PDB file of C-alpha atoms in Angstrom:
ATOM      1  CA  MET A   1       0.008  -0.001  -0.011  1.00 63.00           C
ATOM      2  CA  ALA A   2       2.784   2.456   0.925  1.00 69.00           C
ATOM      3  CA  LYS A   3       4.426   1.845  -2.443  1.00 86.00           C
ATOM      4  CA  LEU A   4       1.167   2.606  -4.222  1.00 91.00           C
ATOM      5  CA  VAL A   5       0.828   5.834  -2.270  1.00 93.00           C
ATOM      6  CA  SER A   6       4.383   6.987  -2.984  1.00 94.00           C
ATOM      7  CA  LYS A   7       3.862   6.170  -6.648  1.00 96.00           C
ATOM      8  CA  THR A   8       0.581   7.967  -6.957  1.00 96.00           C
ATOM      9  CA  TYR A   9       1.617  11.126  -5.187  1.00 97.00           C
ATOM     10  CA  GLY A  10       5.174  11.068  -6.672  1.00 97.00           C
ATOM     11  CA  ASP A  11       3.800  10.629 -10.212  1.00 97.00           C
ATOM     12  CA  ALA A  12       1.365  13.520  -9.675  1.00 97.00           C
ATOM     13  CA  LEU A  13       4.212  15.875  -8.452  1.00 97.00           C
ATOM     14  CA  PHE A  14       6.475  14.652 -11.323  1.00 98.00           C
ATOM     15  CA  ASP A  15       3.694  15.131 -13.935  1.00 97.00           C
ATOM     16  CA  LEU A  16       3.248  18.610 -12.570  1.00 97.00           C
ATOM     17  CA  ALA A  17       6.946  19.353 -12.851  1.00 98.00           C
ATOM     18  CA  ILE A  18       6.933  18.116 -16.467  1.00 97.00           C
ATOM     19  CA  GLU A  19       3.804  20.182 -17.300  1.00 97.00           C
ATOM     20  CA  GLU A  20       5.382  23.353 -15.763  1.00 97.00           C
ATOM     21  CA  LYS A  21       8.781  22.512 -17.346  1.00 97.00           C
ATOM     22  CA  CYS A  22      10.444  22.771 -14.043  1.00 97.00           C
ATOM     23  CA  VAL A  23      11.879  19.293 -13.268  1.00 97.00           C
ATOM     24  CA  ASP A  24      15.257  20.625 -12.100  1.00 97.00           C
ATOM     25  CA  ALA A  25      13.777  23.336  -9.887  1.00 97.00           C
ATOM     26  CA  MET A  26      11.206  20.979  -8.368  1.00 98.00           C
ATOM     27  CA  THR A  27      13.956  18.423  -7.722  1.00 98.00           C
ATOM     28  CA  GLN A  28      15.866  21.055  -5.810  1.00 98.00           C
ATOM     29  CA  GLU A  29      12.708  21.948  -3.817  1.00 98.00           C
ATOM     30  CA  VAL A  30      12.075  18.297  -3.042  1.00 98.00           C
ATOM     31  CA  GLU A  31      15.690  17.990  -1.749  1.00 97.00           C
ATOM     32  CA  LEU A  32      15.200  21.189   0.378  1.00 96.00           C
ATOM     33  CA  VAL A  33      12.017  19.751   1.937  1.00 97.00           C
ATOM     34  CA  GLN A  34      13.804  16.407   2.593  1.00 97.00           C
ATOM     35  CA  LYS A  35      16.742  18.187   4.129  1.00 96.00           C
ATOM     36  CA  SER A  36      14.456  20.373   6.324  1.00 95.00           C
ATOM     37  CA  PHE A  37      12.670  17.404   7.791  1.00 95.00           C
ATOM     38  CA  ALA A  38      15.888  15.379   8.212  1.00 95.00           C
ATOM     39  CA  GLU A  39      17.624  18.181  10.091  1.00 95.00           C
ATOM     40  CA  ASN A  40      14.618  18.877  12.245  1.00 93.00           C
ATOM     41  CA  PRO A  41      13.156  15.591  13.512  1.00 93.00           C
ATOM     42  CA  GLU A  42      10.893  17.501  15.930  1.00 93.00           C
ATOM     43  CA  LEU A  43       9.213  18.943  12.876  1.00 92.00           C
ATOM     44  CA  SER A  44       8.392  15.453  11.624  1.00 91.00           C
ATOM     45  CA  GLU A  45       7.031  14.554  15.012  1.00 93.00           C
ATOM     46  CA  ILE A  46       4.687  17.599  14.869  1.00 93.00           C
ATOM     47  CA  PHE A  47       3.401  16.603  11.403  1.00 92.00           C
ATOM     48  CA  ALA A  48       2.949  12.956  12.448  1.00 91.00           C
ATOM     49  CA  ASN A  49       1.077  13.825  15.688  1.00 92.00           C
ATOM     50  CA  PRO A  50      -2.646  13.137  15.203  1.00 91.00           C
ATOM     51  CA  ASP A  51      -3.477  15.453  18.096  1.00 93.00           C
ATOM     52  CA  ILE A  52      -2.376  18.489  16.154  1.00 93.00           C
ATOM     53  CA  CYS A  53      -5.119  19.626  13.747  1.00 93.00           C
ATOM     54  CA  LYS A  54      -4.594  19.889  10.038  1.00 94.00           C
ATOM     55  CA  ASP A  55      -5.050  23.722  10.033  1.00 95.00           C
ATOM     56  CA  GLU A  56      -2.148  24.125  12.440  1.00 95.00           C
ATOM     57  CA  LYS A  57       0.022  21.837  10.269  1.00 95.00           C
ATOM     58  CA  ILE A  58      -0.923  23.782   7.138  1.00 95.00           C
ATOM     59  CA  GLY A  59      -0.074  27.037   8.923  1.00 95.00           C
ATOM     60  CA  LEU A  60       3.190  25.613   9.815  1.00 94.00           C
ATOM     61  CA  ILE A  61       3.933  24.675   6.241  1.00 94.00           C
ATOM     62  CA  GLU A  62       3.177  28.236   5.192  1.00 94.00           C
ATOM     63  CA  ARG A  63       5.498  29.633   7.852  1.00 94.00           C
ATOM     64  CA  ILE A  64       8.342  27.336   7.133  1.00 93.00           C
ATOM     65  CA  PHE A  65       8.295  27.067   3.380  1.00 93.00           C
ATOM     66  CA  LYS A  66       6.722  30.283   2.079  1.00 89.00           C
ATOM     67  CA  GLY A  67       9.341  32.060  -0.049  1.00 93.00           C
ATOM     68  CA  ARG A  68      11.636  29.052   0.109  1.00 94.00           C
ATOM     69  CA  VAL A  69       9.663  26.776  -2.248  1.00 97.00           C
ATOM     70  CA  SER A  70       7.208  27.353  -5.134  1.00 96.00           C
ATOM     71  CA  ASP A  71       3.492  27.573  -4.676  1.00 95.00           C
ATOM     72  CA  ASN A  72       3.219  24.213  -6.308  1.00 97.00           C
ATOM     73  CA  MET A  73       5.447  22.604  -3.784  1.00 97.00           C
ATOM     74  CA  ALA A  74       3.710  24.283  -0.937  1.00 96.00           C
ATOM     75  CA  GLY A  75       0.329  23.214  -2.323  1.00 96.00           C
ATOM     76  CA  PHE A  76       1.616  19.717  -2.604  1.00 97.00           C
ATOM     77  CA  LEU A  77       2.636  19.692   1.006  1.00 97.00           C
ATOM     78  CA  ARG A  78      -0.738  20.958   2.059  1.00 96.00           C
ATOM     79  CA  ILE A  79      -2.425  18.173   0.084  1.00 96.00           C
ATOM     80  CA  VAL A  80      -0.217  15.588   1.871  1.00 96.00           C
ATOM     81  CA  VAL A  81      -1.262  16.981   5.192  1.00 95.00           C
ATOM     82  CA  ILE A  82      -4.964  17.220   4.280  1.00 95.00           C
ATOM     83  CA  LYS A  83      -4.970  13.617   2.944  1.00 95.00           C
ATOM     84  CA  GLN A  84      -3.078  12.501   6.077  1.00 93.00           C
ATOM     85  CA  ARG A  85      -0.196  11.102   4.071  1.00 95.00           C
ATOM     86  CA  PHE A  86       2.641  12.712   5.968  1.00 94.00           C
ATOM     87  CA  GLY A  87       3.940   9.337   7.053  1.00 92.00           C
ATOM     88  CA  ASP A  88       4.500   8.571   3.405  1.00 95.00           C
ATOM     89  CA  LEU A  89       6.180  11.908   2.539  1.00 96.00           C
ATOM     90  CA  ASN A  90       9.735  10.666   2.532  1.00 95.00           C
ATOM     91  CA  ALA A  91       8.889   7.734   0.262  1.00 96.00           C
ATOM     92  CA  ILE A  92       6.871  10.065  -2.077  1.00 97.00           C
ATOM     93  CA  LEU A  93       9.801  12.509  -2.364  1.00 98.00           C
ATOM     94  CA  ASN A  94      12.300   9.693  -2.892  1.00 96.00           C
ATOM     95  CA  TYR A  95      10.065   8.308  -5.630  1.00 96.00           C
ATOM     96  CA  PHE A  96       9.958  11.741  -7.200  1.00 98.00           C
ATOM     97  CA  VAL A  97      13.705  12.078  -7.170  1.00 97.00           C
ATOM     98  CA  ALA A  98      14.091   8.575  -8.731  1.00 96.00           C
ATOM     99  CA  ARG A  99      11.644   9.525 -11.472  1.00 97.00           C
ATOM    100  CA  ALA A 100      13.540  12.773 -12.085  1.00 98.00           C
ATOM    101  CA  LYS A 101      16.814  11.055 -12.399  1.00 97.00           C
ATOM    102  CA  GLU A 102      15.362   8.393 -14.779  1.00 96.00           C
ATOM    103  CA  TYR A 103      13.895  11.299 -16.860  1.00 97.00           C
ATOM    104  CA  LYS A 104      17.332  12.925 -17.022  1.00 97.00           C
ATOM    105  CA  LYS A 105      18.950   9.627 -17.858  1.00 97.00           C
ATOM    106  CA  ILE A 106      20.967   9.529 -14.635  1.00 97.00           C
ATOM    107  CA  GLY A 107      21.590   5.950 -13.469  1.00 97.00           C
ATOM    108  CA  VAL A 108      22.113   5.170  -9.769  1.00 97.00           C
ATOM    109  CA  ALA A 109      24.357   2.230  -9.191  1.00 97.00           C
ATOM    110  CA  LYS A 110      25.588   0.498  -6.025  1.00 98.00           C
ATOM    111  CA  VAL A 111      28.728  -1.676  -6.441  1.00 97.00           C
ATOM    112  CA  THR A 112      29.639  -4.105  -3.706  1.00 97.00           C
ATOM    113  CA  SER A 113      33.142  -5.656  -3.782  1.00 96.00           C
ATOM    114  CA  PRO A 114      35.224  -7.802  -1.340  1.00 96.00           C
ATOM    115  CA  THR A 115      38.004  -5.197  -1.211  1.00 96.00           C
ATOM    116  CA  GLU A 116      38.312  -1.432  -1.874  1.00 97.00           C
ATOM    117  CA  LEU A 117      38.327  -0.754  -5.541  1.00 97.00           C
ATOM    118  CA  SER A 118      40.984   1.572  -7.076  1.00 97.00           C
ATOM    119  CA  GLY A 119      40.007   4.716  -8.881  1.00 97.00           C
ATOM    120  CA  GLU A 120      40.904   2.964 -12.207  1.00 98.00           C
ATOM    121  CA  TRP A 121      38.509   0.056 -11.556  1.00 97.00           C
ATOM    122  CA  LYS A 122      35.763   2.472 -10.405  1.00 97.00           C
ATOM    123  CA  SER A 123      36.197   4.367 -13.703  1.00 97.00           C
ATOM    124  CA  LYS A 124      36.127   1.178 -15.786  1.00 97.00           C
ATOM    125  CA  ILE A 125      32.958  -0.073 -14.006  1.00 97.00           C
ATOM    126  CA  GLU A 126      31.244   3.252 -14.523  1.00 97.00           C
ATOM    127  CA  GLN A 127      32.196   3.399 -18.175  1.00 97.00           C
ATOM    128  CA  LYS A 128      30.976  -0.150 -18.726  1.00 96.00           C
ATOM    129  CA  LEU A 129      27.670   0.623 -17.067  1.00 96.00           C
ATOM    130  CA  LEU A 130      27.294   3.826 -19.269  1.00 97.00           C
ATOM    131  CA  ASP A 131      28.153   1.701 -22.365  1.00 96.00           C
ATOM    132  CA  THR A 132      25.564  -1.080 -21.556  1.00 95.00           C
ATOM    133  CA  THR A 133      22.665   1.000 -20.291  1.00 94.00           C
ATOM    134  CA  GLY A 134      20.664   3.990 -21.663  1.00 92.00           C
ATOM    135  CA  TYR A 135      22.043   6.311 -19.033  1.00 97.00           C
ATOM    136  CA  THR A 136      24.209   9.358 -19.919  1.00 97.00           C
ATOM    137  CA  THR A 137      25.629   9.719 -16.394  1.00 97.00           C
ATOM    138  CA  MET A 138      25.934   7.500 -13.444  1.00 97.00           C
ATOM    139  CA  GLU A 139      25.730   8.177  -9.700  1.00 97.00           C
ATOM    140  CA  MET A 140      28.025   5.466  -8.169  1.00 98.00           C
ATOM    141  CA  SER A 141      28.252   4.290  -4.617  1.00 98.00           C
ATOM    142  CA  TYR A 142      30.604   1.615  -3.402  1.00 98.00           C
ATOM    143  CA  GLU A 143      30.464  -0.803  -0.445  1.00 97.00           C
ATOM    144  CA  VAL A 144      33.075  -3.343   0.720  1.00 97.00           C
ATOM    145  CA  LYS A 145      31.914  -6.759   1.928  1.00 96.00           C
ATOM    146  CA  PRO A 146      34.884  -9.082   2.445  1.00 95.00           C
ATOM    147  CA  GLU A 147      32.580 -12.158   2.635  1.00 93.00           C
ATOM    148  CA  LEU A 148      32.000 -11.891  -1.114  1.00 92.00           C
ATOM    149  CA  ILE A 149      35.523 -13.434  -1.469  1.00 92.00           C
ATOM    150  CA  GLY A 150      35.830 -12.141  -5.065  1.00 92.00           C
ATOM    151  CA  GLY A 151      33.780 -10.743  -7.902  1.00 93.00           C
ATOM    152  CA  LEU A 152      31.188  -7.923  -7.689  1.00 96.00           C
ATOM    153  CA  ILE A 153      27.569  -7.249  -7.033  1.00 96.00           C
ATOM    154  CA  ILE A 154      26.130  -4.364  -9.035  1.00 97.00           C
ATOM    155  CA  ARG A 155      22.612  -3.003  -8.353  1.00 96.00           C
ATOM    156  CA  ILE A 156      20.870  -0.472 -10.553  1.00 95.00           C
ATOM    157  CA  GLY A 157      17.231  -0.028  -9.422  1.00 88.00           C
ATOM    158  CA  ASP A 158      15.644  -3.505  -9.234  1.00 87.00           C
ATOM    159  CA  THR A 159      18.311  -5.110 -11.452  1.00 93.00           C
ATOM    160  CA  VAL A 160      21.091  -7.034  -9.715  1.00 94.00           C
ATOM    161  CA  VAL A 161      24.133  -8.580 -11.363  1.00 93.00           C
ATOM    162  CA  ASP A 162      25.884 -10.869  -8.903  1.00 94.00           C
ATOM    163  CA  SER A 163      29.210 -12.306 -10.005  1.00 92.00           C
ATOM    164  CA  SER A 164      30.537 -12.769  -6.481  1.00 92.00           C
ATOM    165  CA  ILE A 165      32.336 -16.006  -5.591  1.00 91.00           C
ATOM    166  CA  GLN A 166      30.098 -16.148  -2.496  1.00 91.00           C
ATOM    167  CA  SER A 167      26.928 -16.410  -4.636  1.00 90.00           C
ATOM    168  CA  LYS A 168      28.636 -18.974  -6.870  1.00 89.00           C
ATOM    169  CA  LEU A 169      29.556 -21.180  -3.823  1.00 89.00           C
ATOM    170  CA  THR A 170      26.019 -20.820  -2.566  1.00 89.00           C
ATOM    171  CA  GLU A 171      24.686 -22.037  -5.972  1.00 89.00           C
ATOM    172  CA  ILE A 172      27.112 -25.006  -5.928  1.00 90.00           C
ATOM    173  CA  ARG A 173      26.100 -25.819  -2.340  1.00 87.00           C
ATOM    174  CA  ASN A 174      22.367 -25.700  -3.213  1.00 88.00           C
ATOM    175  CA  SER A 175      22.939 -27.802  -6.298  1.00 86.00           C
ATOM    176  CA  LEU A 176      24.859 -30.467  -4.256  1.00 85.00           C
ATOM    177  CA  MET A 177      22.210 -30.449  -1.563  1.00 82.00           C
ATOM    178  CA  LYS A 178      19.479 -30.906  -4.166  1.00 82.00           C
ATOM    179  CA  THR A 179      21.511 -33.743  -5.861  1.00 78.00           C
ATOM    180  CA  SER A 180      22.077 -35.533  -2.586  1.00 66.00           C
ATOM    181  CA  LEU A 181      18.474 -35.317  -1.645  1.00 65.00           C
ATOM    182  CA  GLU A 182      17.318 -36.601  -5.009  1.00 69.00           C
ATOM    183  CA  ASN A 183      19.678 -39.648  -4.766  1.00 65.00           C
ATOM    184  CA  LYS A 184      18.266 -40.740  -1.403  1.00 60.00           C
TER     185      LYS A 184
END
């Protein structure tokens, strides 16, 4: 259900940004709103508190964001409060940012390796991803997990390429377990 809410509201905000030809500006505003709530957890508590009426929350939105974000963004935040979807706000905004990046052909990749990769290897991996996907730029993040033993795991969205030795050993173990169970 939460994924449907974030998609519905995120798509509405994205469609508005496309219609108004302000995807970049709206993305900056979304990031500003996310940063504001992340840096002020007490603000999130206020908006999540069911004992505080909607009118007070809307007034708070006006005081905090007026002049800092567009009327469209302020109106969107009001709708989120009125529809009691504040608990989904972060997921909605994350969905919007992902849509905006996809629209601008910016890929987001997470690479997991057993050891720290050199700058040269990072460049080669990024270039290979650019060559094999439709993206024009990549946002890369790296993680080290020694238990992989060797190889890499690359995640772009819901797509995962796992060439780690750990996964290959797991496949072999599962195959051997299946074979031994079938022979009994």
